GROMACS .gro file of C-alpha atoms in nm:
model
  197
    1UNK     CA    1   2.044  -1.264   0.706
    2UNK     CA    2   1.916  -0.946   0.880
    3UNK     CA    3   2.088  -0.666   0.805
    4UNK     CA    4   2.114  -0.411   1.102
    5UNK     CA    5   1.916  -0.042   1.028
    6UNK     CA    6   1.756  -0.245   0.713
    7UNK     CA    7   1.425  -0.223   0.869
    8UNK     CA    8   1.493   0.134   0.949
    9UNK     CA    9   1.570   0.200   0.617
   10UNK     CA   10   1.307   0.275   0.312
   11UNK     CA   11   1.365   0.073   0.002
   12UNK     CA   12   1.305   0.305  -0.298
   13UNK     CA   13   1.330   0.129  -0.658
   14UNK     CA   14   1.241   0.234  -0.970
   15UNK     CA   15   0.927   0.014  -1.108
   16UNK     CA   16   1.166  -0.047  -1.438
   17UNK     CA   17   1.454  -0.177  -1.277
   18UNK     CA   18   1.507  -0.545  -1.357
   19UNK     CA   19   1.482  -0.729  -1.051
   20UNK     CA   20   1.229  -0.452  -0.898
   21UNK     CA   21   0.976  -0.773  -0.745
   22UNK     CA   22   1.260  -0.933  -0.597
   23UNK     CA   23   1.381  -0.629  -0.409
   24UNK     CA   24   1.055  -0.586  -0.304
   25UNK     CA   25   0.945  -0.938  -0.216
   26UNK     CA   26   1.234  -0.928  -0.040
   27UNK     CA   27   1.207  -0.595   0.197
   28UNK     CA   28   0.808  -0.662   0.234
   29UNK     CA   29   0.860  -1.037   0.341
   30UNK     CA   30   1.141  -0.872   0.614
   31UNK     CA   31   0.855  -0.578   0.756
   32UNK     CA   32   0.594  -0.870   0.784
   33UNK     CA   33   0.809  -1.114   0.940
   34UNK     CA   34   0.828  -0.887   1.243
   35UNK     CA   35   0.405  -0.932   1.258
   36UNK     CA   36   0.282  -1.063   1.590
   37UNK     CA   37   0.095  -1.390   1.500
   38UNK     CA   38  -0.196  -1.258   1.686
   39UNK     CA   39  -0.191  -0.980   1.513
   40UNK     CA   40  -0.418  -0.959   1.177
   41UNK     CA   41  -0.287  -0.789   0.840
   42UNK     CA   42  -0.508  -0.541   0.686
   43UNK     CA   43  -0.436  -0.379   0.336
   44UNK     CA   44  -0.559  -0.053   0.324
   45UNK     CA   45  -0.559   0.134  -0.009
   46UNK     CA   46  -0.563   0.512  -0.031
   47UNK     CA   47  -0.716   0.669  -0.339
   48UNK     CA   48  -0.986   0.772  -0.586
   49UNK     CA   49  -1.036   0.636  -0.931
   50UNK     CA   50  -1.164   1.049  -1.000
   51UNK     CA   51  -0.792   1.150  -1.038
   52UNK     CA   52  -0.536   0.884  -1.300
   53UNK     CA   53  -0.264   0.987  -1.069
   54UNK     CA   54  -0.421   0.916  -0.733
   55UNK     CA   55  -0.568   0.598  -0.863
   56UNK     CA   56  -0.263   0.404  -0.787
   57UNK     CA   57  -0.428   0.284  -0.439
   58UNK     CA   58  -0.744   0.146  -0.560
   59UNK     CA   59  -0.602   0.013  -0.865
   60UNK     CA   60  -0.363  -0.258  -0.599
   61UNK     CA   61  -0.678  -0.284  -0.416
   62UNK     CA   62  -0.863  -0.407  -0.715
   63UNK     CA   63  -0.541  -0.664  -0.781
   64UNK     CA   64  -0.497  -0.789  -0.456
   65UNK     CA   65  -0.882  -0.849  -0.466
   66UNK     CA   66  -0.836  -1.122  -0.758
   67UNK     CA   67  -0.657  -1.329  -0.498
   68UNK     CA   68  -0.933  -1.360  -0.254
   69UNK     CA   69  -0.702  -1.435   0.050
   70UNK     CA   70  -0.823  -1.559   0.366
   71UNK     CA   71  -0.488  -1.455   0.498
   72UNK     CA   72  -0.518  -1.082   0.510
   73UNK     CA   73  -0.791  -0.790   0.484
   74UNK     CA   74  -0.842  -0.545   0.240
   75UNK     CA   75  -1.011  -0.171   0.199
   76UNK     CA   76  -1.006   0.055  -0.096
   77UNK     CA   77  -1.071  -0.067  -0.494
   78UNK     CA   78  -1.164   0.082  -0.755
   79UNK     CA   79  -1.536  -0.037  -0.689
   80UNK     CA   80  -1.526   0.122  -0.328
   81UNK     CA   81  -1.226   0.320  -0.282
   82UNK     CA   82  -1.081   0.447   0.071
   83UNK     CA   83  -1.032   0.825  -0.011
   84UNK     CA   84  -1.048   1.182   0.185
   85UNK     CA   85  -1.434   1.197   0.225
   86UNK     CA   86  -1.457   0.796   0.429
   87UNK     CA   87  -1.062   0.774   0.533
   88UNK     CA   88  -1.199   0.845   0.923
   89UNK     CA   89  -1.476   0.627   0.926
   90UNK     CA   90  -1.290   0.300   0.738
   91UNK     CA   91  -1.010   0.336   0.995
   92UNK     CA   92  -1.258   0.302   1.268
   93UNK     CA   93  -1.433   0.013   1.117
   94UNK     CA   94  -1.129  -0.171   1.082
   95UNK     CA   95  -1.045  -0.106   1.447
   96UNK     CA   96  -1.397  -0.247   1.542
   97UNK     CA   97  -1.335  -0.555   1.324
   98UNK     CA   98  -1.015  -0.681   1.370
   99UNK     CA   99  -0.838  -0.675   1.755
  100UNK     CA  100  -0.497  -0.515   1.706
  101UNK     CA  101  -0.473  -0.505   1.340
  102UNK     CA  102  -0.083  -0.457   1.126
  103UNK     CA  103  -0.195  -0.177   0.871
  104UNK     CA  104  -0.025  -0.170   0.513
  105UNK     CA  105  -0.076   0.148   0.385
  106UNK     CA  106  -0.086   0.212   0.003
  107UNK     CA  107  -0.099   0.535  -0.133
  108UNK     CA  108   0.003   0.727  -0.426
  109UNK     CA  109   0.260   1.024  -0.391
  110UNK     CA  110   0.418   1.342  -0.569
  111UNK     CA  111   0.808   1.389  -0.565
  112UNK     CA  112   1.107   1.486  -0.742
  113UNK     CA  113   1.162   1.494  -1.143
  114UNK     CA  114   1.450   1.225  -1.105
  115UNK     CA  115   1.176   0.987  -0.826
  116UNK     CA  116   0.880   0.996  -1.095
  117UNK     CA  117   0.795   0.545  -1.154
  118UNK     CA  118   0.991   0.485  -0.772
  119UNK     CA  119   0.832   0.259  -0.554
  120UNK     CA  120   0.874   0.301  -0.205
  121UNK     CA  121   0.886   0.033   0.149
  122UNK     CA  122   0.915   0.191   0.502
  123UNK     CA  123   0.783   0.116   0.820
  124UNK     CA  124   0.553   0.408   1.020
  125UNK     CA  125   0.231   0.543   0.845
  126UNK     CA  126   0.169   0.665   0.470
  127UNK     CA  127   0.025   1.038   0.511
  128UNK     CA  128  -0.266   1.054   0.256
  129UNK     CA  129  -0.345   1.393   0.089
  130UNK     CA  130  -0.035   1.544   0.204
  131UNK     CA  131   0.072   1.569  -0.152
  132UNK     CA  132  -0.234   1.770  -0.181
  133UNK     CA  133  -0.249   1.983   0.178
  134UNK     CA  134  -0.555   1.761   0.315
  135UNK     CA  135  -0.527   1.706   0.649
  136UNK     CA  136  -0.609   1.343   0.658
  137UNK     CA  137  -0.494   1.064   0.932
  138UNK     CA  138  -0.162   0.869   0.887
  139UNK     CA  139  -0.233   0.534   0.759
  140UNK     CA  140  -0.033   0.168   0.827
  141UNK     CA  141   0.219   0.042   1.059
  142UNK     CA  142   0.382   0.019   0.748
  143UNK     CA  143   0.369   0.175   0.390
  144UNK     CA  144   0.403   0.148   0.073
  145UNK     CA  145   0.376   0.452  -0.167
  146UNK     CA  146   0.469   0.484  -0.568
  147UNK     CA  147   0.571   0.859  -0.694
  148UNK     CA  148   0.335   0.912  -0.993
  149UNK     CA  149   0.455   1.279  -1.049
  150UNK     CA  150   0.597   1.583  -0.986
  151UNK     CA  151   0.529   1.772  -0.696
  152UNK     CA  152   0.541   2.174  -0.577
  153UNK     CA  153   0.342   2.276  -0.814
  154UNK     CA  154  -0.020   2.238  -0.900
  155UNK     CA  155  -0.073   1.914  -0.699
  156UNK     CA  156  -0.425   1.860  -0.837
  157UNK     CA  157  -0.343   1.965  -1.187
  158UNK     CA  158  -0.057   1.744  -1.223
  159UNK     CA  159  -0.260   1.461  -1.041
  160UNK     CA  160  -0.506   1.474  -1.314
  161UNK     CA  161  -0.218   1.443  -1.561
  162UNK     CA  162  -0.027   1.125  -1.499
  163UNK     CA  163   0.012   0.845  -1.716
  164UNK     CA  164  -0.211   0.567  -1.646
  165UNK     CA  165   0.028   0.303  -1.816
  166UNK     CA  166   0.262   0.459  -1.575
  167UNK     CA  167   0.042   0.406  -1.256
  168UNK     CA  168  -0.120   0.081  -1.346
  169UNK     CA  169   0.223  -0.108  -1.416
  170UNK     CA  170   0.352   0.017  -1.052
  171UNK     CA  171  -0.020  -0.104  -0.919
  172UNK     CA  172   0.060  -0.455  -1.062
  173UNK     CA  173   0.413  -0.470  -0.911
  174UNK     CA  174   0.288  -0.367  -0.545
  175UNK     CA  175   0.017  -0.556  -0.568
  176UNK     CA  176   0.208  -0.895  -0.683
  177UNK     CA  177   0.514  -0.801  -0.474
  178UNK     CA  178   0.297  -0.757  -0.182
  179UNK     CA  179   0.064  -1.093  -0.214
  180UNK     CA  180   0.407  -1.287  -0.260
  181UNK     CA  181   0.515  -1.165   0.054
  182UNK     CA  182   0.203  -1.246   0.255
  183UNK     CA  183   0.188  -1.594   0.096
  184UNK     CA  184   0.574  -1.616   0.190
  185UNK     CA  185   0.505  -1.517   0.593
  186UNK     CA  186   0.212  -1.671   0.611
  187UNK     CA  187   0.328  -2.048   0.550
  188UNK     CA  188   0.511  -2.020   0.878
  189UNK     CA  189   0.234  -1.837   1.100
  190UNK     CA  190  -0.152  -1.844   1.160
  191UNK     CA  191  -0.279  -1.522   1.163
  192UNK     CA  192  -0.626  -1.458   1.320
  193UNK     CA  193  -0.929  -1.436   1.080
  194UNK     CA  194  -1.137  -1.106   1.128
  195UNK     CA  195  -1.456  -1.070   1.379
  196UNK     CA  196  -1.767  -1.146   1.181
  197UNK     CA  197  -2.039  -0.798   1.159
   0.00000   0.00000   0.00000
């Protein structure tokens, strides 16, 4: 059952809680069952293994990579991560690539004390680098982000600073949450491959 506003509505869950891949199975699987079947999915992964906190893209990048889907695309691992310096230039390969693409955005973020190991699930764009005051372009029809560490207050510093246990265990839960869900929407829809270069 669909509840009404739940699409509206951003899931936020703490990467400890118990049923945490459930929850998020569950709210991904809902976002990507709204996908056009003509439209393509495209995984795009914000982040630079230079900084343990900001890692958290590439690091689901890297995961998802293991599966080596036919049924989506994906940009930004740790072996070439999307980041500030190529975030322009990826975007408009992907829009050369794939006609109409449905953007996932992953990113890592800063937030409250009492946030710090949440995992968030909206729809609209992730905004990479705002954390950080880059001005950088909004990301996904979707998003996905995981609060690494405090914000306010030395953004870079605190970046720097952040457990990786901490960011790796929220990479695996994304990633896995997120590859169930595809799996799950894709049984009942053929989504279109990419052009060839």
């Amino acid at each position: 059952m669909k509840l009404p506003g739940m699409k509206e509505t951003p899931l936020k869950v703490l990467y400890t809680e118990p049923n945490i891949t459930g929850l998020l199975i569950n709210r991904m699987t809902y976002l990507l069952d709204t996908v056009s079947p003509d439209r393509r999915i495209v995984v795009v992964c914000v982040g630079t293994d230079r900084s343990t906190g900001d890692s958290l893209g590439p690091l689901v990048g890297t995961s998802l990579g293991k599966y080596r889907s036919p049924f989506f695309d994906l940009y930004g691992t740790l072996e070439e991560p999307v980041h500030a310096m190529n975030l322009d230039d990826t975007l408009i390969e992907i829009n050369k690539r794939v006609r109409k693409p449905f953007i996932v955005g992953i990113d890592a973020c800063l937030g409250q004390a009492a946030s710090v190991g949440c995992i968030q699930v909206g729809t609209g764009p992730v905004r990479p680098g705002a954390g950080v005051n880059k001005d950088l372009p909004p990301v996904g029809d979707i998003h996905i982000t995981g609060i690494v560490n405090v914000g306010g207050f030395m953004e870079y510093f605190v970046l720097q600073n952040t457990r990786l246990h901490l960011v790796m265990r929220m990479a695996d839960i994304i990633a896995h949450s997120l590859f169930s869900s595809i799996m799950k929407c894709t049984r009942t829809a053929t989504y279109p491959a990419a052009t060839p270069d």
